[in-house]
Amino acid sequence: MVHMGQEEITLTSPSRSFRLRSPSLNSLRLRRIFDMFDKNGDCMITVEEISQALNLLGLEAEVAEVDSMIRSYIRPGNEGLTYDDFMALHESIGDTFFGFVEEEKGDESDLREAFKVFDEDGDGYISASELQVVLGKLGLVEGNVIDNVQKMIVSVDTNHDGRVDFTEFKDMMRTAIVRNS
């Protein structure tokens, strides 16, 4: 459960943005994500813009669900989230999701769902090409050059098979959580 304002919302999917090791890098990455969601460049992210981005990732977010989740973070008079609102929302969801993962070590279903977003062919591995597709859907420039994507894979590929399996993905996520704590 996430407590947002007066509402309680059950998260069925984990946050799609995990914390990076450095607060300054996390802030930069969060700003880039905000700018990517802000399709019309008005420095505000609407419910529709967030829903579109989630749908591009295959997460099929209904506008009403997204609206109920973020409504308490939108300031009165605004049509969407400002960057500061987006940061507050991200922190709230991130704290809830990552706290849940740490408390419930036996329950890996949320991590498996996140892994499935990247493992597009369902073979149990994230390849460089699959990672590149997801980064491209998100509009992140890191996905434009396959060499950059392959470096990302190598950085977490502990068994050196050229792809990321669920155990490596889980270790990477938990390492990112622990280093940020």
XYZ file of C-alpha atoms in Angstrom:
181
model
C 0.000 0.000 0.000
C 1.104 3.528 -0.761
C -0.311 6.361 1.288
C -0.698 9.362 -0.975
C -2.434 12.240 0.671
C -5.740 10.892 1.901
C -5.753 7.875 -0.407
C -4.347 4.379 -0.101
C -3.208 2.828 -3.355
C -2.019 -0.711 -3.892
C 0.981 -0.868 -6.203
C 0.652 -3.648 -8.729
C 3.871 -2.744 -10.515
C 7.163 -1.539 -9.092
C 8.498 1.907 -9.707
C 10.129 2.036 -13.141
C 12.854 4.342 -11.922
C 15.326 2.888 -9.477
C 17.713 4.904 -7.408
C 21.209 5.376 -8.657
C 24.276 5.172 -6.429
C 24.892 8.911 -6.322
C 22.224 11.446 -5.282
C 23.492 13.946 -7.872
C 23.330 11.327 -10.640
C 19.879 10.302 -9.457
C 18.725 13.928 -9.633
C 20.143 14.327 -13.152
C 18.533 11.068 -14.305
C 15.214 12.067 -12.739
C 15.341 15.408 -14.552
C 15.981 13.633 -17.847
C 13.026 11.310 -17.213
C 10.838 14.308 -16.384
C 11.888 16.039 -19.606
C 11.224 12.852 -21.576
C 7.676 12.594 -20.160
C 7.055 16.295 -20.815
C 6.310 15.786 -24.497
C 5.104 19.333 -25.185
C 7.905 21.055 -23.247
C 5.631 23.065 -20.947
C 7.606 22.059 -17.798
C 4.643 20.072 -16.558
C 3.782 16.386 -16.882
C 0.118 15.616 -17.319
C -1.615 12.381 -16.423
C -1.978 11.685 -20.127
C 1.760 12.114 -20.749
C 2.626 9.675 -17.949
C 0.030 7.181 -19.188
C 1.448 7.376 -22.725
C 4.981 6.658 -21.497
C 3.839 3.698 -19.380
C 1.841 2.307 -22.290
C 4.885 2.569 -24.578
C 6.633 0.286 -22.094
C 3.752 -2.176 -22.297
C 2.541 -1.416 -18.770
C -1.012 -0.581 -19.876
C -1.703 2.093 -17.290
C -5.263 3.357 -17.291
C -5.540 7.130 -17.169
C -7.932 6.933 -14.189
C -5.459 4.831 -12.181
C -2.553 7.145 -12.941
C -4.736 10.144 -12.127
C -5.772 8.750 -8.733
C -2.153 7.934 -7.933
C -0.688 11.338 -8.712
C -3.623 13.689 -8.081
C -2.469 14.536 -4.535
C 0.944 15.581 -5.913
C -0.447 18.061 -8.442
C -0.610 21.546 -6.964
C -3.966 23.344 -7.037
C -4.378 25.293 -10.251
C -1.898 23.155 -12.198
C -2.846 20.687 -14.922
C 0.030 18.334 -14.115
C 3.171 17.720 -12.105
C 5.949 20.281 -11.966
C 9.494 18.934 -11.610
C 9.365 19.423 -7.819
C 6.033 17.567 -7.679
C 7.531 14.777 -9.797
C 10.502 14.492 -7.418
C 8.152 14.196 -4.425
C 6.101 11.526 -6.200
C 9.235 9.602 -7.197
C 10.568 9.698 -3.638
C 7.272 8.492 -2.192
C 6.886 5.606 -4.639
C 10.575 4.713 -4.466
C 10.622 4.612 -0.659
C 7.525 2.460 -0.598
C 8.666 0.054 -3.310
C 12.244 -0.358 -2.169
C 11.272 -0.605 1.485
C 8.894 -3.425 0.504
C 11.617 -5.275 -1.396
C 13.994 -5.065 1.545
C 11.370 -6.138 4.100
C 9.984 -8.982 2.023
C 13.135 -10.689 0.786
C 11.209 -13.873 0.004
C 8.787 -12.095 -2.317
C 10.478 -11.358 -5.635
C 7.361 -10.905 -7.717
C 7.817 -7.133 -8.085
C 11.404 -7.562 -9.243
C 10.295 -10.273 -11.670
C 7.704 -7.900 -13.129
C 10.353 -5.222 -13.583
C 12.662 -7.793 -15.193
C 9.907 -8.788 -17.651
C 9.712 -5.193 -18.909
C 13.279 -5.579 -20.210
C 13.113 -9.276 -21.174
C 10.901 -8.669 -24.184
C 11.247 -12.127 -25.735
C 10.643 -13.906 -22.411
C 13.757 -16.082 -22.627
C 14.879 -15.267 -19.083
C 17.695 -12.949 -20.131
C 18.102 -9.265 -20.941
C 20.243 -8.885 -24.051
C 21.862 -5.689 -25.252
C 19.299 -5.440 -28.052
C 16.387 -5.822 -25.610
C 17.857 -3.159 -23.331
C 18.367 -0.905 -26.339
C 14.696 -1.304 -27.336
C 13.467 -0.353 -23.844
C 15.840 2.618 -23.616
C 14.637 3.698 -27.047
C 10.986 3.462 -25.981
C 11.852 5.688 -23.048
C 13.591 8.134 -25.369
C 16.901 7.857 -23.489
C 19.976 8.742 -25.540
C 21.955 5.902 -23.945
C 20.022 3.553 -26.187
C 21.139 5.202 -29.416
C 24.544 3.517 -29.522
C 24.772 -0.264 -29.110
C 28.310 0.032 -27.651
C 26.906 2.077 -24.755
C 24.179 -0.483 -24.196
C 26.685 -3.335 -24.250
C 28.766 -1.513 -21.606
C 25.657 -1.341 -19.414
C 25.174 -5.091 -19.808
C 28.839 -5.839 -19.037
C 28.671 -3.728 -15.865
C 26.158 -6.149 -14.288
C 26.940 -9.368 -16.174
C 28.774 -11.252 -13.407
C 28.972 -14.590 -15.253
C 30.232 -12.892 -18.441
C 27.760 -14.535 -20.824
C 26.901 -11.247 -22.541
C 23.409 -10.916 -21.091
C 21.704 -10.267 -17.759
C 19.781 -13.062 -16.063
C 17.275 -12.523 -13.259
C 19.836 -13.163 -10.504
C 22.183 -10.524 -11.943
C 19.265 -8.113 -12.339
C 18.136 -8.729 -8.754
C 21.685 -8.250 -7.431
C 22.015 -5.018 -9.393
C 18.720 -3.693 -8.006
C 19.564 -4.630 -4.427
C 23.060 -3.138 -4.749
C 21.552 0.125 -5.996
C 19.149 0.128 -3.033
C 21.791 -0.656 -0.411
C 24.315 1.900 -1.721
C 21.667 4.614 -1.683
C 20.574 3.866 1.892
